[in-house]
Amino acid sequence: MDDRERWDRRERLRLSPYERLALLEIEAHLRQDRGFARRMGGGAHRERGDRAHLRCWLPAGVLLLALASAFAAVMGVRTSDPALLWCFAVLWPLTLFQSFRLLCRVVRRRGRTRERASFWL
């Protein structure tokens, strides 16, 4: 039996309505599982539409946090105001955490698209 005969045989098989319903429920459950979708190539989040406009928020947030941290550090040292120094103490770890998330995103995207051109954003 060659591949063509096997394919023709598969096309002749039909599922009962109960089996179709069970299959639809299984597929719906798998679509909701983010970890499974990520392991299978990211199909679940692609079905929700293009979210390219949401990808710009992390780099913009990192940039704004870095600017605010630099401003709080410079002004805090310059004026010796404890409130500005505390603002820097709060902003700097957030800036580092968001920078780390951005770096992980870039490395993950680069690993996925080694042969294609990769973008930072």
JSON list of C-alpha atoms in Angstrom, two decimals:
[
{"chain": "A", "resi": 1, "resn": "MET", "atom": "CA", "xyz": [0.00, 0.00, 0.00]},
{"chain": "A", "resi": 2, "resn": "ASP", "atom": "CA", "xyz": [1.58, 3.29, -1.09]},
{"chain": "A", "resi": 3, "resn": "ASP", "atom": "CA", "xyz": [1.03, 6.80, 0.30]},
{"chain": "A", "resi": 4, "resn": "ARG", "atom": "CA", "xyz": [-1.73, 7.65, -2.16]},
{"chain": "A", "resi": 5, "resn": "GLU", "atom": "CA", "xyz": [-3.82, 4.65, -1.16]},
{"chain": "A", "resi": 6, "resn": "ARG", "atom": "CA", "xyz": [-3.37, 5.47, 2.52]},
{"chain": "A", "resi": 7, "resn": "TRP", "atom": "CA", "xyz": [-4.44, 9.07, 1.91]},
{"chain": "A", "resi": 8, "resn": "ASP", "atom": "CA", "xyz": [-7.54, 7.98, -0.02]},
{"chain": "A", "resi": 9, "resn": "ARG", "atom": "CA", "xyz": [-8.40, 5.60, 2.78]},
{"chain": "A", "resi": 10, "resn": "ARG", "atom": "CA", "xyz": [-8.10, 8.37, 5.40]},
{"chain": "A", "resi": 11, "resn": "GLU", "atom": "CA", "xyz": [-10.40, 10.63, 3.41]},
{"chain": "A", "resi": 12, "resn": "ARG", "atom": "CA", "xyz": [-13.11, 7.98, 3.41]},
{"chain": "A", "resi": 13, "resn": "LEU", "atom": "CA", "xyz": [-13.13, 7.77, 7.20]},
{"chain": "A", "resi": 14, "resn": "ARG", "atom": "CA", "xyz": [-15.75, 10.02, 8.82]},
{"chain": "A", "resi": 15, "resn": "LEU", "atom": "CA", "xyz": [-16.22, 11.00, 12.44]},
{"chain": "A", "resi": 16, "resn": "SER", "atom": "CA", "xyz": [-19.53, 10.69, 14.19]},
{"chain": "A", "resi": 17, "resn": "PRO", "atom": "CA", "xyz": [-21.11, 13.88, 15.58]},
{"chain": "A", "resi": 18, "resn": "TYR", "atom": "CA", "xyz": [-20.16, 12.79, 19.11]},
{"chain": "A", "resi": 19, "resn": "GLU", "atom": "CA", "xyz": [-16.53, 12.27, 18.05]},
{"chain": "A", "resi": 20, "resn": "ARG", "atom": "CA", "xyz": [-16.46, 15.64, 16.28]},
{"chain": "A", "resi": 21, "resn": "LEU", "atom": "CA", "xyz": [-17.79, 17.36, 19.41]},
{"chain": "A", "resi": 22, "resn": "ALA", "atom": "CA", "xyz": [-15.21, 15.62, 21.60]},
{"chain": "A", "resi": 23, "resn": "LEU", "atom": "CA", "xyz": [-12.45, 16.62, 19.19]},
{"chain": "A", "resi": 24, "resn": "LEU", "atom": "CA", "xyz": [-13.61, 20.25, 19.17]},
{"chain": "A", "resi": 25, "resn": "GLU", "atom": "CA", "xyz": [-13.60, 20.31, 22.98]},
{"chain": "A", "resi": 26, "resn": "ILE", "atom": "CA", "xyz": [-10.08, 18.88, 23.10]},
{"chain": "A", "resi": 27, "resn": "GLU", "atom": "CA", "xyz": [-8.85, 21.43, 20.56]},
{"chain": "A", "resi": 28, "resn": "ALA", "atom": "CA", "xyz": [-10.48, 24.30, 22.48]},
{"chain": "A", "resi": 29, "resn": "HIS", "atom": "CA", "xyz": [-8.83, 23.12, 25.70]},
{"chain": "A", "resi": 30, "resn": "LEU", "atom": "CA", "xyz": [-5.42, 22.86, 24.01]},
{"chain": "A", "resi": 31, "resn": "ARG", "atom": "CA", "xyz": [-5.80, 26.33, 22.47]},
{"chain": "A", "resi": 32, "resn": "GLN", "atom": "CA", "xyz": [-6.24, 27.79, 25.97]},
{"chain": "A", "resi": 33, "resn": "ASP", "atom": "CA", "xyz": [-3.06, 26.15, 27.30]},
{"chain": "A", "resi": 34, "resn": "ARG", "atom": "CA", "xyz": [-0.36, 28.79, 26.77]},
{"chain": "A", "resi": 35, "resn": "GLY", "atom": "CA", "xyz": [2.54, 26.52, 27.71]},
{"chain": "A", "resi": 36, "resn": "PHE", "atom": "CA", "xyz": [1.43, 23.88, 25.23]},
{"chain": "A", "resi": 37, "resn": "ALA", "atom": "CA", "xyz": [0.98, 26.52, 22.53]},
{"chain": "A", "resi": 38, "resn": "ARG", "atom": "CA", "xyz": [4.46, 27.89, 23.20]},
{"chain": "A", "resi": 39, "resn": "ARG", "atom": "CA", "xyz": [5.99, 24.39, 22.96]},
{"chain": "A", "resi": 40, "resn": "MET", "atom": "CA", "xyz": [4.09, 23.69, 19.74]},
{"chain": "A", "resi": 41, "resn": "GLY", "atom": "CA", "xyz": [5.24, 26.86, 18.04]},
{"chain": "A", "resi": 42, "resn": "GLY", "atom": "CA", "xyz": [3.00, 29.57, 19.42]},
{"chain": "A", "resi": 43, "resn": "GLY", "atom": "CA", "xyz": [-0.25, 28.80, 17.65]},
{"chain": "A", "resi": 44, "resn": "ALA", "atom": "CA", "xyz": [-2.65, 30.01, 20.37]},
{"chain": "A", "resi": 45, "resn": "HIS", "atom": "CA", "xyz": [-1.42, 33.56, 20.56]},
{"chain": "A", "resi": 46, "resn": "ARG", "atom": "CA", "xyz": [-1.33, 33.86, 16.78]},
{"chain": "A", "resi": 47, "resn": "GLU", "atom": "CA", "xyz": [-5.03, 33.11, 16.56]},
{"chain": "A", "resi": 48, "resn": "ARG", "atom": "CA", "xyz": [-5.88, 36.22, 18.58]},
{"chain": "A", "resi": 49, "resn": "GLY", "atom": "CA", "xyz": [-4.60, 38.50, 15.85]},
{"chain": "A", "resi": 50, "resn": "ASP", "atom": "CA", "xyz": [-1.51, 40.54, 15.17]},
{"chain": "A", "resi": 51, "resn": "ARG", "atom": "CA", "xyz": [-0.17, 42.08, 18.36]},
{"chain": "A", "resi": 52, "resn": "ALA", "atom": "CA", "xyz": [2.81, 43.86, 16.87]},
{"chain": "A", "resi": 53, "resn": "HIS", "atom": "CA", "xyz": [1.55, 47.13, 18.31]},
{"chain": "A", "resi": 54, "resn": "LEU", "atom": "CA", "xyz": [1.86, 45.64, 21.82]},
{"chain": "A", "resi": 55, "resn": "ARG", "atom": "CA", "xyz": [5.49, 44.65, 21.33]},
{"chain": "A", "resi": 56, "resn": "CYS", "atom": "CA", "xyz": [6.63, 48.27, 21.36]},
{"chain": "A", "resi": 57, "resn": "TRP", "atom": "CA", "xyz": [5.54, 48.82, 24.98]},
{"chain": "A", "resi": 58, "resn": "LEU", "atom": "CA", "xyz": [8.40, 46.94, 26.61]},
{"chain": "A", "resi": 59, "resn": "PRO", "atom": "CA", "xyz": [11.23, 48.85, 24.85]},
{"chain": "A", "resi": 60, "resn": "ALA", "atom": "CA", "xyz": [9.40, 52.14, 25.40]},
{"chain": "A", "resi": 61, "resn": "GLY", "atom": "CA", "xyz": [8.91, 51.29, 29.06]},
{"chain": "A", "resi": 62, "resn": "VAL", "atom": "CA", "xyz": [12.58, 50.39, 29.48]},
{"chain": "A", "resi": 63, "resn": "LEU", "atom": "CA", "xyz": [13.59, 53.68, 27.86]},
{"chain": "A", "resi": 64, "resn": "LEU", "atom": "CA", "xyz": [11.26, 55.74, 30.07]},
{"chain": "A", "resi": 65, "resn": "LEU", "atom": "CA", "xyz": [12.36, 53.90, 33.22]},
{"chain": "A", "resi": 66, "resn": "ALA", "atom": "CA", "xyz": [16.02, 54.43, 32.33]},
{"chain": "A", "resi": 67, "resn": "LEU", "atom": "CA", "xyz": [15.45, 58.14, 31.75]},
{"chain": "A", "resi": 68, "resn": "ALA", "atom": "CA", "xyz": [13.49, 58.50, 34.99]},
{"chain": "A", "resi": 69, "resn": "SER", "atom": "CA", "xyz": [16.16, 56.55, 36.92]},
{"chain": "A", "resi": 70, "resn": "ALA", "atom": "CA", "xyz": [18.95, 58.69, 35.49]},
{"chain": "A", "resi": 71, "resn": "PHE", "atom": "CA", "xyz": [17.05, 61.88, 36.28]},
{"chain": "A", "resi": 72, "resn": "ALA", "atom": "CA", "xyz": [16.30, 60.76, 39.86]},
{"chain": "A", "resi": 73, "resn": "ALA", "atom": "CA", "xyz": [19.93, 59.72, 40.42]},
{"chain": "A", "resi": 74, "resn": "VAL", "atom": "CA", "xyz": [21.44, 62.93, 39.07]},
{"chain": "A", "resi": 75, "resn": "MET", "atom": "CA", "xyz": [18.98, 65.24, 40.82]},
{"chain": "A", "resi": 76, "resn": "GLY", "atom": "CA", "xyz": [19.14, 63.20, 44.04]},
{"chain": "A", "resi": 77, "resn": "VAL", "atom": "CA", "xyz": [22.93, 63.44, 44.21]},
{"chain": "A", "resi": 78, "resn": "ARG", "atom": "CA", "xyz": [22.91, 67.08, 43.17]},
{"chain": "A", "resi": 79, "resn": "THR", "atom": "CA", "xyz": [20.31, 68.25, 45.69]},
{"chain": "A", "resi": 80, "resn": "SER", "atom": "CA", "xyz": [20.83, 65.57, 48.38]},
{"chain": "A", "resi": 81, "resn": "ASP", "atom": "CA", "xyz": [17.06, 65.22, 48.58]},
{"chain": "A", "resi": 82, "resn": "PRO", "atom": "CA", "xyz": [16.15, 61.88, 50.23]},
{"chain": "A", "resi": 83, "resn": "ALA", "atom": "CA", "xyz": [12.87, 61.64, 48.29]},
{"chain": "A", "resi": 84, "resn": "LEU", "atom": "CA", "xyz": [14.72, 61.68, 44.95]},
{"chain": "A", "resi": 85, "resn": "LEU", "atom": "CA", "xyz": [17.24, 59.14, 46.20]},
{"chain": "A", "resi": 86, "resn": "TRP", "atom": "CA", "xyz": [14.41, 56.86, 47.30]},
{"chain": "A", "resi": 87, "resn": "CYS", "atom": "CA", "xyz": [12.75, 57.31, 43.89]},
{"chain": "A", "resi": 88, "resn": "PHE", "atom": "CA", "xyz": [15.99, 56.18, 42.29]},
{"chain": "A", "resi": 89, "resn": "ALA", "atom": "CA", "xyz": [16.18, 53.23, 44.71]},
{"chain": "A", "resi": 90, "resn": "VAL", "atom": "CA", "xyz": [12.69, 52.16, 43.61]},
{"chain": "A", "resi": 91, "resn": "LEU", "atom": "CA", "xyz": [13.08, 52.85, 39.87]},
{"chain": "A", "resi": 92, "resn": "TRP", "atom": "CA", "xyz": [16.48, 51.25, 39.33]},
{"chain": "A", "resi": 93, "resn": "PRO", "atom": "CA", "xyz": [15.50, 47.62, 40.14]},
{"chain": "A", "resi": 94, "resn": "LEU", "atom": "CA", "xyz": [12.39, 48.00, 37.96]},
{"chain": "A", "resi": 95, "resn": "THR", "atom": "CA", "xyz": [14.58, 49.30, 35.14]},
{"chain": "A", "resi": 96, "resn": "LEU", "atom": "CA", "xyz": [16.97, 46.37, 35.48]},
{"chain": "A", "resi": 97, "resn": "PHE", "atom": "CA", "xyz": [14.11, 43.85, 35.57]},
{"chain": "A", "resi": 98, "resn": "GLN", "atom": "CA", "xyz": [12.43, 45.28, 32.46]},
{"chain": "A", "resi": 99, "resn": "SER", "atom": "CA", "xyz": [15.81, 45.47, 30.67]},
{"chain": "A", "resi": 100, "resn": "PHE", "atom": "CA", "xyz": [16.37, 41.82, 31.47]},
{"chain": "A", "resi": 101, "resn": "ARG", "atom": "CA", "xyz": [12.92, 40.95, 30.03]},
{"chain": "A", "resi": 102, "resn": "LEU", "atom": "CA", "xyz": [13.74, 42.89, 26.86]},
{"chain": "A", "resi": 103, "resn": "LEU", "atom": "CA", "xyz": [17.10, 41.13, 26.54]},
{"chain": "A", "resi": 104, "resn": "CYS", "atom": "CA", "xyz": [15.43, 37.73, 26.98]},
{"chain": "A", "resi": 105, "resn": "ARG", "atom": "CA", "xyz": [12.89, 38.59, 24.28]},
{"chain": "A", "resi": 106, "resn": "VAL", "atom": "CA", "xyz": [15.64, 39.60, 21.86]},
{"chain": "A", "resi": 107, "resn": "VAL", "atom": "CA", "xyz": [17.70, 36.46, 22.54]},
{"chain": "A", "resi": 108, "resn": "ARG", "atom": "CA", "xyz": [14.62, 34.24, 22.18]},
{"chain": "A", "resi": 109, "resn": "ARG", "atom": "CA", "xyz": [13.67, 35.88, 18.88]},
{"chain": "A", "resi": 110, "resn": "ARG", "atom": "CA", "xyz": [17.23, 35.60, 17.60]},
{"chain": "A", "resi": 111, "resn": "GLY", "atom": "CA", "xyz": [17.34, 31.92, 18.47]},
{"chain": "A", "resi": 112, "resn": "ARG", "atom": "CA", "xyz": [14.09, 31.36, 16.59]},
{"chain": "A", "resi": 113, "resn": "THR", "atom": "CA", "xyz": [15.18, 33.21, 13.46]},
{"chain": "A", "resi": 114, "resn": "ARG", "atom": "CA", "xyz": [18.87, 32.51, 13.04]},
{"chain": "A", "resi": 115, "resn": "GLU", "atom": "CA", "xyz": [18.77, 32.45, 9.25]},
{"chain": "A", "resi": 116, "resn": "ARG", "atom": "CA", "xyz": [16.41, 35.42, 8.91]},
{"chain": "A", "resi": 117, "resn": "ALA", "atom": "CA", "xyz": [17.11, 39.00, 9.91]},
{"chain": "A", "resi": 118, "resn": "SER", "atom": "CA", "xyz": [16.08, 39.66, 13.49]},
{"chain": "A", "resi": 119, "resn": "PHE", "atom": "CA", "xyz": [14.81, 42.93, 14.85]},
{"chain": "A", "resi": 120, "resn": "TRP", "atom": "CA", "xyz": [15.25, 44.33, 18.35]},
{"chain": "A", "resi": 121, "resn": "LEU", "atom": "CA", "xyz": [11.63, 45.33, 18.73]}
]
